[in-house]
Short mmCIF file of C-alpha atoms in Angstrom, two decimals:
data_model
loop_
_atom_site.label_atom_id
_atom_site.label_comp_id
_atom_site.label_asym_id
_atom_site.label_seq_id
_atom_site.Cartn_x
_atom_site.Cartn_y
_atom_site.Cartn_z
CA MET A 1 8.65 4.26 -12.47
CA GLN A 2 7.85 5.24 -8.89
CA PHE A 3 9.81 7.75 -6.86
CA GLY A 4 9.42 8.38 -3.18
CA ILE A 5 11.00 8.66 0.23
CA PHE A 6 11.45 6.40 3.20
CA SER A 7 12.02 7.31 6.83
CA VAL A 8 13.69 5.35 9.61
CA GLY A 9 12.10 7.66 12.19
CA ASP A 10 15.21 8.27 14.28
CA VAL A 11 15.15 10.81 17.11
CA THR A 12 18.63 12.29 16.87
CA PRO A 13 20.03 15.50 18.35
CA ASP A 14 20.76 18.23 15.86
CA PRO A 15 24.57 18.44 16.06
CA THR A 16 24.55 22.10 15.08
CA THR A 17 22.22 23.18 17.90
CA GLY A 18 22.37 20.32 20.39
CA ARG A 19 18.58 20.17 20.52
CA THR A 20 16.77 16.82 20.45
CA PRO A 21 13.18 16.79 19.17
CA THR A 22 10.55 15.21 21.35
CA GLU A 23 8.96 11.95 20.20
CA ARG A 24 5.76 13.85 19.45
CA GLU A 25 7.66 16.37 17.33
CA ARG A 26 9.40 13.62 15.40
CA ILE A 27 6.17 11.72 14.75
CA LYS A 28 4.42 14.89 13.59
CA ALA A 29 7.43 15.71 11.41
CA MET A 30 7.16 12.34 9.65
CA VAL A 31 3.52 13.09 8.86
CA ALA A 32 4.44 16.54 7.54
CA ILE A 33 7.12 14.98 5.35
CA ALA A 34 4.63 12.49 3.90
CA LEU A 35 2.17 15.26 3.09
CA LYS A 36 4.95 17.26 1.48
CA ALA A 37 5.92 14.24 -0.61
CA GLU A 38 2.46 14.17 -2.16
CA GLU A 39 2.46 17.94 -2.62
CA VAL A 40 5.70 17.91 -4.65
CA GLY A 41 4.56 15.03 -6.86
CA LEU A 42 6.29 12.01 -5.37
CA ASP A 43 4.62 8.61 -5.57
CA VAL A 44 5.51 6.77 -2.36
CA PHE A 45 6.01 7.37 1.34
CA ALA A 46 7.43 4.49 3.39
CA THR A 47 8.05 4.28 7.12
CA GLY A 48 10.33 1.93 8.98
CA GLU A 49 9.36 -0.20 11.96
CA HIS A 50 11.45 -0.01 15.14
CA HIS A 51 10.78 -0.94 18.74
CA ASN A 52 13.75 0.66 20.43
CA PRO A 53 15.16 4.14 21.07
CA PRO A 54 16.15 6.33 19.35
CA PHE A 55 13.36 5.44 16.89
CA VAL A 56 9.63 6.22 17.06
CA PRO A 57 7.74 4.29 14.32
CA SER A 58 6.71 1.24 16.36
CA SER A 59 3.21 1.14 14.80
CA PRO A 60 3.50 1.74 11.04
CA THR A 61 -0.13 1.06 10.15
CA THR A 62 -1.33 3.59 12.73
CA MET A 63 0.82 6.28 11.14
CA LEU A 64 -0.02 5.25 7.58
CA GLY A 65 -3.75 5.16 8.34
CA TYR A 66 -3.55 8.74 9.59
CA ILE A 67 -1.60 9.79 6.50
CA ALA A 68 -4.10 7.98 4.27
CA ALA A 69 -6.89 10.18 5.60
CA ARG A 70 -4.93 13.30 4.65
CA THR A 71 -3.70 12.30 1.18
CA GLU A 72 -5.32 11.30 -2.08
CA ARG A 73 -2.68 9.82 -4.36
CA LEU A 74 0.36 8.80 -2.33
CA VAL A 75 1.19 5.09 -2.11
CA LEU A 76 1.67 4.20 1.55
CA SER A 77 4.30 1.61 2.31
CA THR A 78 6.85 0.42 4.83
CA SER A 79 10.59 0.39 4.55
CA THR A 80 10.54 -2.51 7.00
CA THR A 81 7.73 -4.66 8.32
CA LEU A 82 9.30 -7.10 10.74
CA ILE A 83 8.22 -10.46 9.35
CA THR A 84 10.44 -12.18 11.92
CA THR A 85 9.03 -10.81 15.18
CA ASN A 86 5.48 -9.83 14.20
CA ASP A 87 2.71 -12.40 14.15
CA PRO A 88 1.76 -13.04 10.49
CA VAL A 89 -1.92 -13.06 11.51
CA LYS A 90 -1.63 -9.52 12.87
CA ILE A 91 0.24 -8.33 9.78
CA ALA A 92 -2.49 -9.80 7.58
CA GLU A 93 -5.22 -8.07 9.56
CA ASP A 94 -3.50 -4.71 9.95
CA PHE A 95 -2.53 -4.22 6.33
CA ALA A 96 -5.84 -5.47 4.95
CA MET A 97 -7.57 -2.93 7.19
CA LEU A 98 -5.21 -0.22 5.93
CA GLN A 99 -5.94 -1.29 2.35
CA HIS A 100 -9.65 -0.60 2.85
CA LEU A 101 -9.06 2.73 4.57
CA ALA A 102 -6.62 3.92 1.91
CA ASP A 103 -8.66 2.66 -1.08
CA GLY A 104 -5.86 0.32 -2.08
CA ARG A 105 -2.95 2.78 -1.88
CA VAL A 106 -0.92 0.30 0.16
CA ASP A 107 2.00 -2.06 -0.19
CA LEU A 108 4.67 -3.18 2.26
CA MET A 109 8.25 -4.32 2.53
CA MET A 110 9.19 -7.38 4.54
CA GLY A 111 12.45 -7.30 6.46
CA ARG A 112 14.28 -8.92 9.36
CA GLY A 113 15.32 -5.63 10.95
CA ASN A 114 18.77 -4.56 12.09
CA THR A 115 18.37 -4.55 15.87
CA GLY A 116 19.26 -7.86 17.52
CA PRO A 117 17.59 -7.27 20.93
CA VAL A 118 14.17 -6.96 19.27
CA TYR A 119 13.96 -10.72 18.82
CA PRO A 120 13.82 -11.72 22.51
CA TRP A 121 11.52 -8.79 23.26
CA PHE A 122 8.97 -10.55 21.08
CA GLY A 123 9.86 -14.05 22.22
CA LYS A 124 11.97 -14.96 19.19
CA ASP A 125 15.52 -16.21 18.66
CA ILE A 126 17.69 -14.10 16.36
CA ARG A 127 19.57 -17.24 15.31
CA GLU A 128 16.36 -18.32 13.59
CA GLY A 129 16.01 -15.05 11.68
CA ILE A 130 16.03 -16.49 8.17
CA ASN A 131 13.82 -19.44 9.12
CA LEU A 132 11.34 -17.09 10.81
CA ALA A 133 11.23 -14.91 7.70
CA VAL A 134 10.57 -17.90 5.45
CA GLU A 135 7.93 -19.60 7.59
CA ASN A 136 6.08 -16.45 8.68
CA TYR A 137 5.82 -15.12 5.15
CA ASN A 138 4.52 -18.43 3.87
CA LEU A 139 1.67 -18.16 6.36
CA LEU A 140 1.02 -14.50 5.60
CA HIS A 141 0.91 -15.23 1.87
CA ARG A 142 -1.74 -17.88 2.45
CA LEU A 143 -3.80 -15.80 4.89
CA TRP A 144 -4.36 -13.18 2.18
CA ARG A 145 -5.21 -15.68 -0.55
CA GLU A 146 -7.21 -18.43 1.20
CA ASP A 147 -10.51 -17.74 2.92
CA VAL A 148 -10.00 -20.62 5.33
CA VAL A 149 -6.50 -21.61 6.42
CA ASN A 150 -5.30 -24.77 8.11
CA TRP A 151 -1.65 -24.41 8.95
CA GLU A 152 1.06 -25.83 11.19
CA GLY A 153 4.64 -24.65 11.55
CA THR A 154 7.57 -24.41 13.93
CA PHE A 155 7.37 -20.96 15.45
CA ARG A 156 3.73 -20.40 16.39
CA THR A 157 0.63 -22.35 17.34
CA PRO A 158 -1.28 -24.11 14.54
CA LEU A 159 -4.31 -22.59 12.83
CA GLN A 160 -7.44 -24.63 12.17
CA GLY A 161 -10.23 -23.30 9.98
CA PHE A 162 -8.94 -19.73 10.46
CA THR A 163 -10.14 -16.74 8.42
CA SER A 164 -8.19 -13.49 8.59
CA THR A 165 -10.42 -10.40 8.65
CA PRO A 166 -10.97 -8.13 6.94
CA ARG A 167 -10.31 -9.89 3.67
CA PRO A 168 -7.99 -8.00 1.30
CA LEU A 169 -9.67 -5.21 -0.66
CA ASP A 170 -11.29 -6.55 -3.85
CA GLY A 171 -9.76 -9.93 -3.05
CA VAL A 172 -6.32 -8.58 -3.99
CA ALA A 173 -3.49 -8.91 -1.47
CA PRO A 174 -1.20 -5.91 -0.93
CA PHE A 175 1.89 -6.11 -3.10
CA VAL A 176 4.92 -7.23 -1.12
CA TRP A 177 8.54 -6.20 -1.48
CA HIS A 178 11.21 -8.23 0.31
CA GLY A 179 13.97 -5.96 1.54
CA SER A 180 17.51 -7.11 2.13
CA ILE A 181 20.98 -5.65 1.98
CA ARG A 182 23.06 -8.80 2.34
CA SER A 183 20.94 -12.00 2.55
CA PRO A 184 20.66 -14.04 -0.68
CA GLU A 185 18.00 -16.17 1.02
CA ILE A 186 15.65 -13.17 1.00
CA ALA A 187 16.30 -12.51 -2.69
CA GLU A 188 15.45 -16.17 -3.28
CA GLN A 189 12.25 -15.83 -1.25
CA ALA A 190 11.13 -12.80 -3.25
CA ALA A 191 11.81 -14.64 -6.49
CA PHE A 192 9.97 -17.78 -5.37
CA TYR A 193 6.72 -15.90 -4.78
CA GLY A 194 7.10 -13.53 -7.72
CA ASP A 195 7.19 -10.59 -5.32
CA GLY A 196 9.35 -7.49 -5.50
CA PHE A 197 12.93 -7.29 -4.25
CA PHE A 198 14.12 -4.06 -2.64
CA HIS A 199 17.83 -3.57 -2.18
CA ASN A 200 18.39 -0.66 0.17
CA ASN A 201 21.82 0.06 -1.18
CA ILE A 202 22.67 2.83 1.29
CA PHE A 203 25.78 1.17 2.69
CA TRP A 204 27.13 -1.07 -0.01
CA PRO A 205 29.15 -0.49 -3.21
CA ALA A 206 27.63 -0.98 -6.62
CA ASP A 207 29.15 -4.40 -7.29
CA HIS A 208 27.43 -5.86 -4.21
CA THR A 209 24.06 -4.43 -5.22
CA LYS A 210 24.58 -5.75 -8.74
CA ARG A 211 25.17 -9.30 -7.49
CA MET A 212 22.10 -9.29 -5.25
CA VAL A 213 19.79 -7.89 -7.93
CA GLU A 214 21.11 -10.26 -10.59
CA LEU A 215 20.57 -13.22 -8.26
CA TYR A 216 16.96 -12.17 -7.69
CA ARG A 217 16.33 -11.61 -11.40
CA ALA A 218 17.76 -15.00 -12.35
CA ARG A 219 15.75 -16.83 -9.71
CA TYR A 220 12.57 -14.90 -10.63
CA ALA A 221 12.91 -16.26 -14.14
CA HIS A 222 13.78 -19.73 -12.81
CA TYR A 223 10.45 -19.90 -10.98
CA GLY A 224 8.56 -19.02 -14.15
CA HIS A 225 7.31 -15.54 -13.30
CA GLY A 226 8.79 -13.91 -16.39
CA THR A 227 12.13 -12.93 -17.85
CA PRO A 228 14.90 -11.55 -15.62
CA GLU A 229 14.19 -8.09 -17.02
CA GLN A 230 10.55 -8.34 -15.90
CA ALA A 231 11.44 -8.90 -12.23
CA VAL A 232 10.26 -6.12 -9.91
CA VAL A 233 13.21 -4.27 -8.35
CA GLY A 234 13.40 -1.33 -5.97
CA LEU A 235 16.44 0.58 -4.76
CA GLY A 236 17.18 2.86 -1.84
CA GLY A 237 19.42 5.88 -1.82
CA GLN A 238 20.45 8.88 0.26
CA VAL A 239 20.75 12.47 -0.86
CA PHE A 240 21.38 15.93 0.52
CA MET A 241 21.15 18.84 -1.88
CA ARG A 242 21.80 22.51 -2.17
CA ARG A 243 21.96 24.40 -5.43
CA ASN A 244 25.68 24.83 -4.83
CA SER A 245 27.47 21.54 -4.13
CA GLN A 246 29.99 23.11 -1.77
CA ASP A 247 27.13 24.47 0.35
CA ALA A 248 25.59 21.01 0.49
CA VAL A 249 28.81 19.38 1.69
CA ARG A 250 29.47 22.08 4.27
CA GLU A 251 25.93 21.94 5.67
CA PHE A 252 25.56 18.17 5.73
CA ARG A 253 28.99 17.24 7.12
CA PRO A 254 28.17 17.69 10.84
CA TYR A 255 25.02 15.58 10.42
CA PHE A 256 26.89 12.86 8.55
CA ASP A 257 29.66 12.69 11.14
CA VAL A 258 27.28 11.75 13.98
CA ALA A 259 24.49 9.99 12.05
CA PRO A 260 23.32 6.84 13.89
CA VAL A 261 23.33 4.81 10.69
CA TYR A 262 26.89 5.58 9.57
CA GLY A 263 28.50 8.21 11.78
CA HIS A 264 31.92 7.91 13.40
CA GLY A 265 33.18 5.87 10.47
CA PRO A 266 34.50 6.70 6.99
CA SER A 267 34.77 10.31 5.93
CA LEU A 268 31.94 11.94 4.01
CA GLU A 269 34.11 11.99 0.91
CA ASP A 270 34.97 8.29 1.16
CA PHE A 271 31.38 7.31 1.82
CA THR A 272 29.97 9.27 -1.12
CA GLU A 273 32.61 7.75 -3.39
CA GLN A 274 31.97 4.17 -2.31
CA THR A 275 28.17 4.12 -1.79
CA PRO A 276 25.05 5.66 -3.38
CA LEU A 277 25.04 8.60 -0.93
CA THR A 278 24.98 11.85 -2.93
CA VAL A 279 25.75 15.19 -1.29
CA GLY A 280 25.79 18.01 -3.78
CA SER A 281 23.69 19.81 -6.37
CA PRO A 282 20.43 18.54 -7.89
CA GLN A 283 22.33 17.77 -11.09
CA GLN A 284 24.79 15.60 -9.20
CA VAL A 285 21.89 13.70 -7.63
CA ILE A 286 20.37 13.17 -11.07
CA GLU A 287 23.61 11.88 -12.55
CA LYS A 288 24.39 9.47 -9.73
CA THR A 289 20.84 8.12 -9.52
CA LEU A 290 20.69 7.52 -13.28
CA ALA A 291 23.87 5.48 -12.92
CA PHE A 292 22.01 2.98 -10.72
CA ARG A 293 20.50 1.56 -13.90
CA ASP A 294 23.99 0.65 -15.12
CA TYR A 295 24.25 -2.09 -12.49
CA ALA A 296 20.63 -2.77 -11.48
CA GLY A 297 18.98 -2.69 -14.89
CA ASP A 298 15.61 -1.06 -15.53
CA TYR A 299 13.85 -1.04 -12.20
CA GLN A 300 10.51 0.05 -10.79
CA ARG A 301 10.91 2.00 -7.55
CA GLN A 302 13.45 4.48 -6.22
CA LEU A 303 13.17 5.63 -2.61
CA PHE A 304 15.38 8.25 -0.97
CA LEU A 305 16.29 8.66 2.70
CA MET A 306 16.24 12.38 3.52
CA ASP A 307 15.04 12.97 7.09
CA HIS A 308 17.59 11.37 9.39
CA ALA A 309 20.62 12.28 11.51
CA GLY A 310 18.93 15.19 13.29
CA LEU A 311 18.18 17.26 10.20
CA PRO A 312 15.53 19.85 11.12
CA LEU A 313 12.11 19.57 9.51
CA LYS A 314 12.53 22.89 7.68
CA THR A 315 15.65 21.57 5.98
CA VAL A 316 13.98 18.29 5.00
CA LEU A 317 11.03 20.11 3.46
CA GLU A 318 13.45 22.24 1.45
CA GLN A 319 15.11 19.03 0.26
CA LEU A 320 11.74 17.69 -0.85
CA ASP A 321 11.06 20.85 -2.84
CA LEU A 322 14.32 20.34 -4.73
CA LEU A 323 13.62 16.64 -5.20
CA GLY A 324 10.10 17.17 -6.51
CA GLU A 325 10.74 20.23 -8.63
CA GLU A 326 14.21 19.70 -10.08
CA VAL A 327 15.28 16.07 -9.68
CA VAL A 328 12.38 13.65 -10.09
CA PRO A 329 10.94 15.20 -13.29
CA VAL A 330 14.30 14.73 -14.98
CA LEU A 331 14.70 11.22 -13.58
CA ARG A 332 11.25 10.22 -14.86
CA GLU A 333 12.12 11.44 -18.34
CA GLU A 334 15.60 9.94 -18.47
CA PHE A 335 14.68 6.56 -16.97
CA ALA A 336 11.88 6.27 -19.54
CA LYS A 337 14.34 6.59 -22.42
CA GLY A 338 15.25 3.22 -23.84
CA ARG A 339 13.14 1.37 -21.28
CA PRO A 340 11.92 -1.82 -22.99
CA ALA A 341 8.15 -2.10 -23.34
CA THR A 342 8.37 -5.53 -21.72
CA VAL A 343 9.61 -4.08 -18.41
CA PRO A 344 6.54 -3.70 -16.16
CA ASP A 345 5.68 -0.73 -14.00
CA ALA A 346 5.64 -1.05 -10.23
CA PRO A 347 2.53 -3.00 -9.22
CA THR A 348 -0.38 -1.04 -7.77
CA HIS A 349 -3.74 -2.14 -6.45
CA ALA A 350 -5.34 -1.11 -9.74
CA SER A 351 -2.86 -3.07 -11.85
CA LEU A 352 -3.10 -6.15 -9.62
CA LEU A 353 -6.90 -5.99 -9.75
CA ALA A 354 -6.80 -5.72 -13.55
CA ALA A 355 -4.41 -8.67 -13.74
CA LYS A 356 -6.74 -10.70 -11.55
CA ALA A 357 -9.70 -9.83 -13.74
CA GLY A 358 -7.69 -10.76 -16.82
CA LYS A 359 -6.76 -14.12 -15.35
CA GLY A 360 -10.35 -14.68 -14.40
CA ALA A 361 -11.49 -13.91 -17.93
CA LYS A 362 -8.86 -16.25 -19.36
CA ALA A 363 -9.90 -18.99 -16.98
CA ALA A 364 -13.55 -18.50 -17.92
CA THR A 365 -12.69 -18.58 -21.62
CA ALA A 366 -10.65 -21.74 -21.14
CA ALA A 367 -13.56 -23.36 -19.26
CA ASP A 368 -15.99 -22.37 -22.03
CA GLU A 369 -13.67 -23.80 -24.66
CA GLU A 370 -13.32 -27.03 -22.68
CA GLU A 371 -17.09 -27.32 -22.32
CA GLU A 372 -17.58 -26.64 -26.03
CA GLY A 373 -14.95 -29.26 -26.85
CA ALA A 374 -16.73 -31.80 -24.64
CA ARG A 375 -20.03 -31.13 -26.43
CA VAL A 376 -18.37 -31.60 -29.81
#
């Protein structure tokens, strides 16, 4: 099972000091957080994609390429790649290039985003959000798997004899997660292609997450990719830790109250009771995270949001120390207990390459057997 962190890259004033980091400081902080994630033994770093203040990560592959040059093991991903407003051709090119630079340590998460004005900025209509996601991903999927593409759709000009360059590393497309909080159409899309489904359950109660994940698992099996238990699921989560739970609550409360993603709403106590947010000791984080399996089943990737709401970099790095040293080792051990052997690990470039080689060998064997049968 993979464990990691994701960042939305918000530039938010620290409510305890009133100071707002510069964009440069925030960008550099995200890089430092990614490097720290590898240092403490995490598996994944994922960045969001936003094109409006107060967010800075407008060019995820630029950031991830820089991080790739400074890491050796970390899987580099996105917590949103805007499949609705980005050109699928550019996504295909950018992430294939990143694949080569990072020696395959790349996957990505498709999403529609949560900022309505972005659509017209890129010449799109938000009312077509689902249709854009479906059509654009269909093209992207083909661009990575077909050397020459002829294509015609509704939302962009046709392609005739087009080849996306560079081609995916080793002929293996980056693994794709489809992220959604509330859209069953996206769970259906992930299932149709046999891709991963990531439910960023940072706002919703467990019963909602359960319904979305079960829908994806059932449809994954319907399309013949495997059993429901073999579907590839990822979950989000939010944590803030101190060794003493009362210290964690006291320190995090002012950040929670003004956080751009959920501030000025329910109390911290109500939110932690009703959603996956955990504010407390490392043991409390372990217990609540392990409970995700009760309603999502055995899953493959767990990402935590830790660097938002104006939290200073020093505090975030301290959080990562606790996560890497005290929380994730226990989670790895406990999640492994009773995990059926038929449940796959999260796909990586190496595993996808091996699967491709295996399919190639099977195809070759089948062809040899057919030829032998014809001779007989």
